[in-house]
Amino acid sequence: MSAAPAEPKAAKAPSSRLWKGFVTGSIGAAVGGSCAHPLDLLKVRMQLQTETPKLNMGQMFLKIGRTEGPSGLFKGVDASAARQLVYSGTRFGMYEVLKKAAGGQDGGLSTVTKAVCAAASGAMGAFAGNPGDLAMVRMQADGKLPLEQRRNYKNVFDAVARIARSEGALSMWSTGVVPNMNRAAVITVGQLAAYDACKEALLEHGCKDSVPTHFGASFIAAFIASVLSNPVDVAKTRLMNQRPELGGVVYTGTMNAMTTMVRTEGPVALYKGFAATFSRQLPYVMITWMTVEQLKKVMKHLDLRFPPLFAERISGGAPACKR
């Protein structure tokens, strides 16, 4: 009796890659972002410094602790987590889909192609998450303002509702969305494409797909992301936090903000808060990627244990009946 022909192995649907990338990316980034939030707040406050003498990272930390208390370091953490769920979920999910659409699996694409996929997915994620990002930046910067000028948002929902009510719903995308997309495109190249390339290089040199490899790849990716993103990050922070009604410099866009800072404050202004940026990127990228890698293993384990269930849910069909 001849053996029954083996059934062809079903290809992984693009929708499967999207929802798995969204789940792993959003959870991993929410965990990483919450852990690194105090450092992100320090970075924002340092980028907004226009007075002299400038405070360094340690001095800013002590000032916030003295004037606002320990809870001041976690202002906007709820907005940060909400933003990460949307922003990073979208960019991680779309990154996997775009890599697949480009015709390659994890090891089959060039670094340039991965960088293009990462930049596009980052821009998409930033557009989706801009309301949360706007709320987070304003909540983080509030403590730096004089008491009579503070917005005093209660939480991310209050912030979004008040922005929509006072400035219009569309302002949540018109305010800072272009610099945010620019920054996200650049930073996602560092955080996702650079991580992919570094991990691939480590595996090719005999390292195992394990926590130490994820640790090393994420460390390098965090540094690359910090160097690439700091100038646009400073511009984005200035644009999102400016208040034309109070006078002062008004920036019209990312390039205008960057050129104005270089002209009035010097080129070093583009790297204001770099120590805080890297200090924030390092734990954020490392915790995010190590969480994502562990979640990928859990999902792979679930796929192996319950393939019919997952195949049915992805395809929308009913399980085949055995005769």
mmCIF file of C-alpha atoms in Angstrom:
data_model
loop_
_atom_site.group_PDB
_atom_site.id
_atom_site.type_symbol
_atom_site.label_atom_id
_atom_site.label_comp_id
_atom_site.label_asym_id
_atom_site.label_seq_id
_atom_site.Cartn_x
_atom_site.Cartn_y
_atom_site.Cartn_z
ATOM 1 C CA MET A 1 0.000 0.000 0.000
ATOM 2 C CA SER A 2 1.405 3.378 -0.985
ATOM 3 C CA ALA A 3 1.691 6.037 1.659
ATOM 4 C CA ALA A 4 -0.819 8.868 1.563
ATOM 5 C CA PRO A 5 0.650 12.030 0.100
ATOM 6 C CA ALA A 6 1.655 14.550 2.715
ATOM 7 C CA GLU A 7 -0.531 17.590 2.924
ATOM 8 C CA PRO A 8 1.250 20.764 1.864
ATOM 9 C CA LYS A 9 2.254 22.979 4.760
ATOM 10 C CA ALA A 10 0.072 26.058 4.880
ATOM 11 C CA ALA A 11 1.841 29.357 4.482
ATOM 12 C CA LYS A 12 1.599 31.768 7.345
ATOM 13 C CA ALA A 13 -1.089 34.296 6.508
ATOM 14 C CA PRO A 14 -0.166 37.980 6.478
ATOM 15 C CA SER A 15 -2.970 38.582 9.004
ATOM 16 C CA SER A 16 -1.240 36.120 11.341
ATOM 17 C CA ARG A 17 2.029 38.076 11.123
ATOM 18 C CA LEU A 18 0.155 41.346 11.701
ATOM 19 C CA TRP A 19 -1.769 40.397 14.827
ATOM 20 C CA LYS A 20 1.173 38.527 16.366
ATOM 21 C CA GLY A 21 3.506 41.442 15.674
ATOM 22 C CA PHE A 22 0.921 43.850 17.086
ATOM 23 C CA VAL A 23 0.430 41.823 20.292
ATOM 24 C CA THR A 24 4.112 41.133 20.991
ATOM 25 C CA GLY A 25 5.186 44.661 20.041
ATOM 26 C CA SER A 26 2.500 46.494 22.009
ATOM 27 C CA ILE A 27 2.962 44.446 25.194
ATOM 28 C CA GLY A 28 6.765 44.493 24.995
ATOM 29 C CA ALA A 29 6.912 48.236 24.320
ATOM 30 C CA ALA A 30 4.355 49.066 27.035
ATOM 31 C CA VAL A 31 6.491 47.172 29.576
ATOM 32 C CA GLY A 32 9.726 48.760 28.306
ATOM 33 C CA GLY A 33 8.230 52.250 28.077
ATOM 34 C CA SER A 34 6.778 52.150 31.594
ATOM 35 C CA CYS A 35 10.091 50.990 33.085
ATOM 36 C CA ALA A 36 12.048 53.704 31.253
ATOM 37 C CA HIS A 37 9.482 56.497 31.761
ATOM 38 C CA PRO A 38 11.409 58.525 34.400
ATOM 39 C CA LEU A 39 14.375 58.697 32.014
ATOM 40 C CA ASP A 40 12.087 59.757 29.169
ATOM 41 C CA LEU A 41 10.689 62.543 31.353
ATOM 42 C CA LEU A 42 14.234 63.718 32.168
ATOM 43 C CA LYS A 43 15.029 63.737 28.444
ATOM 44 C CA VAL A 44 11.984 65.887 27.626
ATOM 45 C CA ARG A 45 12.737 68.385 30.415
ATOM 46 C CA MET A 46 16.375 68.686 29.306
ATOM 47 C CA GLN A 47 15.353 69.219 25.662
ATOM 48 C CA LEU A 48 13.042 72.054 26.708
ATOM 49 C CA GLN A 49 15.788 73.945 28.553
ATOM 50 C CA THR A 50 16.325 77.409 27.191
ATOM 51 C CA GLU A 51 17.476 79.122 30.373
ATOM 52 C CA THR A 52 21.064 79.270 31.596
ATOM 53 C CA PRO A 53 22.911 77.688 33.255
ATOM 54 C CA LYS A 54 21.799 74.376 31.755
ATOM 55 C CA LEU A 55 21.122 71.522 34.161
ATOM 56 C CA ASN A 56 22.721 68.133 33.528
ATOM 57 C CA MET A 57 20.846 64.873 33.934
ATOM 58 C CA GLY A 58 21.676 64.438 37.623
ATOM 59 C CA GLN A 59 20.791 68.039 38.474
ATOM 60 C CA MET A 60 17.481 67.774 36.588
ATOM 61 C CA PHE A 61 16.668 64.556 38.464
ATOM 62 C CA LEU A 62 17.297 66.270 41.822
ATOM 63 C CA LYS A 63 15.315 69.363 40.806
ATOM 64 C CA ILE A 64 12.252 67.324 39.849
ATOM 65 C CA GLY A 65 12.488 65.274 43.033
ATOM 66 C CA ARG A 66 12.805 68.433 45.142
ATOM 67 C CA THR A 67 10.059 70.491 43.477
ATOM 68 C CA GLU A 68 7.553 67.815 42.413
ATOM 69 C CA GLY A 69 8.353 64.814 44.588
ATOM 70 C CA PRO A 70 9.108 61.228 43.450
ATOM 71 C CA SER A 71 5.742 60.999 41.665
ATOM 72 C CA GLY A 72 6.902 63.835 39.395
ATOM 73 C CA LEU A 73 9.197 61.370 37.618
ATOM 74 C CA PHE A 74 6.147 59.350 36.543
ATOM 75 C CA LYS A 75 4.012 62.188 35.174
ATOM 76 C CA GLY A 76 2.420 60.988 31.947
ATOM 77 C CA VAL A 77 3.239 57.294 32.467
ATOM 78 C CA ASP A 78 -0.375 56.331 31.666
ATOM 79 C CA ALA A 79 -0.169 58.313 28.408
ATOM 80 C CA SER A 80 3.165 56.618 27.672
ATOM 81 C CA ALA A 81 1.687 53.116 28.105
ATOM 82 C CA ALA A 82 -1.402 53.976 26.015
ATOM 83 C CA ARG A 83 0.813 55.429 23.286
ATOM 84 C CA GLN A 84 3.061 52.367 23.211
ATOM 85 C CA LEU A 85 0.097 49.999 22.859
ATOM 86 C CA VAL A 86 -0.989 51.798 19.676
ATOM 87 C CA TYR A 87 2.289 53.189 18.318
ATOM 88 C CA SER A 88 4.587 50.225 18.881
ATOM 89 C CA GLY A 89 1.888 47.644 18.225
ATOM 90 C CA THR A 90 1.348 49.191 14.794
ATOM 91 C CA ARG A 91 5.023 49.509 13.890
ATOM 92 C CA PHE A 92 6.001 46.001 15.066
ATOM 93 C CA GLY A 93 3.015 44.467 13.269
ATOM 94 C CA MET A 94 3.526 46.408 10.038
ATOM 95 C CA TYR A 95 7.282 45.748 10.087
ATOM 96 C CA GLU A 96 6.637 42.012 9.909
ATOM 97 C CA VAL A 97 4.020 42.461 7.169
ATOM 98 C CA LEU A 98 6.260 44.750 5.082
ATOM 99 C CA LYS A 99 9.222 42.379 5.396
ATOM 100 C CA LYS A 100 7.018 39.553 4.181
ATOM 101 C CA ALA A 101 5.680 41.712 1.325
ATOM 102 C CA ALA A 102 9.267 42.557 0.344
ATOM 103 C CA GLY A 103 9.759 38.879 -0.385
ATOM 104 C CA GLY A 104 11.908 37.623 2.438
ATOM 105 C CA GLN A 105 11.818 35.936 5.796
ATOM 106 C CA ASP A 106 13.872 37.166 8.765
ATOM 107 C CA GLY A 107 17.229 36.223 7.246
ATOM 108 C CA GLY A 108 16.415 36.803 3.571
ATOM 109 C CA LEU A 109 16.416 40.580 3.268
ATOM 110 C CA SER A 110 19.210 43.117 2.934
ATOM 111 C CA THR A 111 19.831 45.656 5.688
ATOM 112 C CA VAL A 112 18.719 48.479 3.377
ATOM 113 C CA THR A 113 15.387 46.744 2.662
ATOM 114 C CA LYS A 114 14.839 46.163 6.382
ATOM 115 C CA ALA A 115 15.628 49.820 7.037
ATOM 116 C CA VAL A 116 13.018 50.937 4.476
ATOM 117 C CA CYS A 117 10.421 48.569 5.989
ATOM 118 C CA ALA A 118 11.259 49.844 9.473
ATOM 119 C CA ALA A 119 11.030 53.517 8.456
ATOM 120 C CA ALA A 120 7.642 53.002 6.799
ATOM 121 C CA SER A 121 6.228 51.028 9.736
ATOM 122 C CA GLY A 122 7.557 53.630 12.187
ATOM 123 C CA ALA A 123 5.805 56.446 10.325
ATOM 124 C CA MET A 124 2.532 54.483 10.313
ATOM 125 C CA GLY A 125 2.816 53.777 14.027
ATOM 126 C CA ALA A 126 3.541 57.432 14.817
ATOM 127 C CA PHE A 127 0.481 58.595 12.894
ATOM 128 C CA ALA A 128 -1.717 56.124 14.767
ATOM 129 C CA GLY A 129 -0.225 56.981 18.164
ATOM 130 C CA ASN A 130 0.101 60.775 17.814
ATOM 131 C CA PRO A 131 -2.766 61.669 20.228
ATOM 132 C CA GLY A 132 -1.135 59.624 22.992
ATOM 133 C CA ASP A 133 2.281 61.084 22.206
ATOM 134 C CA LEU A 134 0.943 64.648 22.289
ATOM 135 C CA ALA A 135 -0.708 63.993 25.658
ATOM 136 C CA MET A 136 2.460 62.375 27.044
ATOM 137 C CA VAL A 137 4.799 65.229 26.008
ATOM 138 C CA ARG A 138 2.492 67.870 27.462
ATOM 139 C CA MET A 139 2.005 65.981 30.724
ATOM 140 C CA GLN A 140 5.768 65.474 31.074
ATOM 141 C CA ALA A 141 6.516 69.149 30.372
ATOM 142 C CA ASP A 142 3.766 70.550 32.621
ATOM 143 C CA GLY A 143 5.872 70.554 35.781
ATOM 144 C CA LYS A 144 8.433 72.851 34.135
ATOM 145 C CA LEU A 145 5.867 75.601 33.531
ATOM 146 C CA PRO A 146 4.895 78.318 36.045
ATOM 147 C CA LEU A 147 1.843 77.367 38.127
ATOM 148 C CA GLU A 148 -0.497 79.744 36.288
ATOM 149 C CA GLN A 149 0.488 78.309 32.875
ATOM 150 C CA ARG A 150 0.192 74.587 33.704
ATOM 151 C CA ARG A 151 -2.429 72.527 31.943
ATOM 152 C CA ASN A 152 -2.856 70.130 34.910
ATOM 153 C CA TYR A 153 -4.198 67.169 32.949
ATOM 154 C CA LYS A 154 -5.525 64.487 35.325
ATOM 155 C CA ASN A 155 -4.646 61.517 33.088
ATOM 156 C CA VAL A 156 -4.263 60.557 29.438
ATOM 157 C CA PHE A 157 -8.035 60.448 28.851
ATOM 158 C CA ASP A 158 -8.512 63.900 30.380
ATOM 159 C CA ALA A 159 -5.611 65.214 28.285
ATOM 160 C CA VAL A 160 -6.972 63.834 25.004
ATOM 161 C CA ALA A 161 -10.522 65.023 25.785
ATOM 162 C CA ARG A 162 -9.398 68.556 26.699
ATOM 163 C CA ILE A 163 -7.129 68.860 23.656
ATOM 164 C CA ALA A 164 -9.990 67.735 21.391
ATOM 165 C CA ARG A 165 -12.434 70.121 23.085
ATOM 166 C CA SER A 166 -10.221 73.214 23.171
ATOM 167 C CA GLU A 167 -8.133 72.758 20.018
ATOM 168 C CA GLY A 168 -10.327 70.467 17.913
ATOM 169 C CA ALA A 169 -10.109 66.705 17.353
ATOM 170 C CA LEU A 170 -7.944 67.137 14.264
ATOM 171 C CA SER A 171 -5.347 69.028 16.323
ATOM 172 C CA MET A 172 -4.306 65.682 17.832
ATOM 173 C CA TRP A 173 -2.872 64.858 14.401
ATOM 174 C CA SER A 174 -2.058 68.342 13.099
ATOM 175 C CA THR A 175 0.043 69.163 16.172
ATOM 176 C CA GLY A 176 3.477 67.623 15.783
ATOM 177 C CA VAL A 177 2.398 64.667 13.633
ATOM 178 C CA VAL A 178 4.956 65.327 10.859
ATOM 179 C CA PRO A 179 7.981 65.643 13.187
ATOM 180 C CA ASN A 180 6.639 62.690 15.129
ATOM 181 C CA MET A 181 6.463 60.573 11.961
ATOM 182 C CA ASN A 182 9.948 61.761 10.938
ATOM 183 C CA ARG A 183 11.342 60.828 14.344
ATOM 184 C CA ALA A 184 9.533 57.489 14.399
ATOM 185 C CA ALA A 185 10.793 56.571 10.928
ATOM 186 C CA VAL A 186 14.382 57.300 11.991
ATOM 187 C CA ILE A 187 14.182 55.711 15.431
ATOM 188 C CA THR A 188 12.452 52.566 14.153
ATOM 189 C CA VAL A 189 15.353 51.984 11.768
ATOM 190 C CA GLY A 190 17.567 51.886 14.854
ATOM 191 C CA GLN A 191 15.233 49.968 17.127
ATOM 192 C CA LEU A 192 13.919 47.346 14.687
ATOM 193 C CA ALA A 193 16.105 47.128 11.556
ATOM 194 C CA ALA A 194 19.382 47.597 13.473
ATOM 195 C CA TYR A 195 18.294 45.028 16.048
ATOM 196 C CA ASP A 196 17.441 42.565 13.249
ATOM 197 C CA ALA A 197 20.826 43.129 11.559
ATOM 198 C CA CYS A 198 22.805 42.895 14.830
ATOM 199 C CA LYS A 199 21.000 39.758 15.961
ATOM 200 C CA GLU A 200 21.511 38.162 12.538
ATOM 201 C CA ALA A 201 25.244 38.987 12.649
ATOM 202 C CA LEU A 202 25.583 37.519 16.153
ATOM 203 C CA LEU A 203 23.804 34.318 15.117
ATOM 204 C CA GLU A 204 26.056 33.987 12.059
ATOM 205 C CA HIS A 205 29.098 34.205 14.358
ATOM 206 C CA GLY A 206 27.958 31.241 16.415
ATOM 207 C CA CYS A 207 25.834 32.867 19.122
ATOM 208 C CA LYS A 208 22.662 31.062 20.162
ATOM 209 C CA ASP A 209 19.201 32.581 19.856
ATOM 210 C CA SER A 210 19.109 33.279 23.585
ATOM 211 C CA VAL A 211 18.848 36.089 26.128
ATOM 212 C CA PRO A 212 22.570 37.086 25.934
ATOM 213 C CA THR A 213 22.261 37.489 22.141
ATOM 214 C CA HIS A 214 19.062 39.538 22.513
ATOM 215 C CA PHE A 215 20.836 41.622 25.173
ATOM 216 C CA GLY A 216 23.838 42.382 22.927
ATOM 217 C CA ALA A 217 21.779 43.136 19.814
ATOM 218 C CA SER A 218 19.412 45.431 21.716
ATOM 219 C CA PHE A 219 22.329 47.316 23.341
ATOM 220 C CA ILE A 220 23.815 48.179 19.930
ATOM 221 C CA ALA A 221 20.357 48.998 18.512
ATOM 222 C CA ALA A 222 19.674 51.398 21.402
ATOM 223 C CA PHE A 223 22.866 53.360 20.694
ATOM 224 C CA ILE A 224 22.172 53.552 16.943
ATOM 225 C CA ALA A 225 18.575 54.650 17.589
ATOM 226 C CA SER A 226 19.758 57.389 19.993
ATOM 227 C CA VAL A 227 22.322 58.844 17.555
ATOM 228 C CA LEU A 228 19.861 58.837 14.648
ATOM 229 C CA SER A 229 16.836 60.170 16.499
ATOM 230 C CA ASN A 230 18.057 62.826 18.931
ATOM 231 C CA PRO A 231 17.971 65.841 16.519
ATOM 232 C CA VAL A 232 14.429 65.081 15.302
ATOM 233 C CA ASP A 233 13.385 64.175 18.833
ATOM 234 C CA VAL A 234 14.444 67.608 20.133
ATOM 235 C CA ALA A 235 12.574 69.287 17.254
ATOM 236 C CA LYS A 236 9.456 67.205 17.920
ATOM 237 C CA THR A 237 9.486 68.067 21.629
ATOM 238 C CA ARG A 238 9.868 71.800 20.938
ATOM 239 C CA LEU A 239 7.056 71.760 18.333
ATOM 240 C CA MET A 240 4.617 69.826 20.518
ATOM 241 C CA ASN A 241 5.229 71.972 23.593
ATOM 242 C CA GLN A 242 5.305 75.470 22.062
ATOM 243 C CA ARG A 243 2.595 77.940 23.098
ATOM 244 C CA PRO A 244 2.321 80.789 20.557
ATOM 245 C CA GLU A 245 -0.156 82.675 22.749
ATOM 246 C CA LEU A 246 2.574 83.211 25.360
ATOM 247 C CA GLY A 247 5.051 84.696 22.867
ATOM 248 C CA GLY A 248 8.578 83.463 22.246
ATOM 249 C CA VAL A 249 9.981 81.483 19.338
ATOM 250 C CA VAL A 250 7.373 79.739 17.165
ATOM 251 C CA TYR A 251 8.615 76.854 15.011
ATOM 252 C CA THR A 252 6.820 76.046 11.753
ATOM 253 C CA GLY A 253 8.134 72.524 11.163
ATOM 254 C CA THR A 254 10.880 70.007 11.849
ATOM 255 C CA MET A 255 13.525 71.581 9.622
ATOM 256 C CA ASN A 256 12.626 75.082 10.795
ATOM 257 C CA ALA A 257 12.955 73.998 14.425
ATOM 258 C CA MET A 258 16.332 72.339 13.784
ATOM 259 C CA THR A 259 17.790 75.232 11.765
ATOM 260 C CA THR A 260 16.493 77.810 14.273
ATOM 261 C CA MET A 261 18.097 75.912 17.164
ATOM 262 C CA VAL A 262 21.412 75.634 15.314
ATOM 263 C CA ARG A 263 21.338 79.353 14.468
ATOM 264 C CA THR A 264 20.335 80.615 17.932
ATOM 265 C CA GLU A 265 21.767 77.944 20.264
ATOM 266 C CA GLY A 266 24.501 76.279 18.222
ATOM 267 C CA PRO A 267 24.748 72.791 16.606
ATOM 268 C CA VAL A 268 25.130 71.128 20.011
ATOM 269 C CA ALA A 269 21.478 72.065 20.681
ATOM 270 C CA LEU A 270 20.412 69.201 18.384
ATOM 271 C CA TYR A 271 21.927 66.767 20.872
ATOM 272 C CA LYS A 272 20.459 68.309 23.997
ATOM 273 C CA GLY A 273 19.537 65.541 26.375
ATOM 274 C CA PHE A 274 21.544 62.890 24.470
ATOM 275 C CA ALA A 275 22.726 61.260 27.705
ATOM 276 C CA ALA A 276 19.114 61.081 28.851
ATOM 277 C CA THR A 277 18.032 59.851 25.398
ATOM 278 C CA PHE A 278 20.540 56.996 25.416
ATOM 279 C CA SER A 279 19.900 56.257 29.102
ATOM 280 C CA ARG A 280 16.217 56.004 28.256
ATOM 281 C CA GLN A 281 16.663 54.122 24.974
ATOM 282 C CA LEU A 282 18.914 51.498 26.532
ATOM 283 C CA PRO A 283 16.479 50.031 29.095
ATOM 284 C CA TYR A 284 13.507 50.677 26.799
ATOM 285 C CA VAL A 285 14.956 48.836 23.787
ATOM 286 C CA MET A 286 16.462 46.022 25.852
ATOM 287 C CA ILE A 287 13.350 45.357 27.960
ATOM 288 C CA THR A 288 11.084 45.704 24.917
ATOM 289 C CA TRP A 289 13.042 43.264 22.743
ATOM 290 C CA MET A 290 13.642 40.700 25.477
ATOM 291 C CA THR A 291 9.913 40.781 26.287
ATOM 292 C CA VAL A 292 9.026 40.512 22.577
ATOM 293 C CA GLU A 293 11.412 37.571 22.051
ATOM 294 C CA GLN A 294 9.905 35.686 25.005
ATOM 295 C CA LEU A 295 6.374 36.391 23.767
ATOM 296 C CA LYS A 296 7.365 35.080 20.316
ATOM 297 C CA LYS A 297 8.474 31.826 21.944
ATOM 298 C CA VAL A 298 5.167 31.551 23.804
ATOM 299 C CA MET A 299 3.205 32.110 20.585
ATOM 300 C CA LYS A 300 5.343 29.616 18.703
ATOM 301 C CA HIS A 301 4.677 27.087 21.464
ATOM 302 C CA LEU A 302 0.920 27.767 21.193
ATOM 303 C CA ASP A 303 1.082 27.346 17.396
ATOM 304 C CA LEU A 304 2.733 23.938 17.817
ATOM 305 C CA ARG A 305 0.239 22.798 20.457
ATOM 306 C CA PHE A 306 -2.934 24.132 18.850
ATOM 307 C CA PRO A 307 -2.294 24.476 15.087
ATOM 308 C CA PRO A 308 -5.882 23.626 13.962
ATOM 309 C CA LEU A 309 -7.370 26.182 16.333
ATOM 310 C CA PHE A 310 -5.034 28.974 15.184
ATOM 311 C CA ALA A 311 -5.361 28.017 11.516
ATOM 312 C CA GLU A 312 -9.171 28.080 11.821
ATOM 313 C CA ARG A 313 -9.222 31.477 13.489
ATOM 314 C CA ILE A 314 -6.817 33.023 10.982
ATOM 315 C CA SER A 315 -8.497 31.606 7.903
ATOM 316 C CA GLY A 316 -12.037 32.047 9.233
ATOM 317 C CA GLY A 317 -12.990 28.555 8.104
ATOM 318 C CA ALA A 318 -14.312 25.549 9.966
ATOM 319 C CA PRO A 319 -12.031 22.659 10.925
ATOM 320 C CA ALA A 320 -12.067 19.787 8.457
ATOM 321 C CA CYS A 321 -14.091 16.733 9.524
ATOM 322 C CA LYS A 322 -12.235 13.440 9.765
ATOM 323 C CA ARG A 323 -13.934 10.488 8.123
#
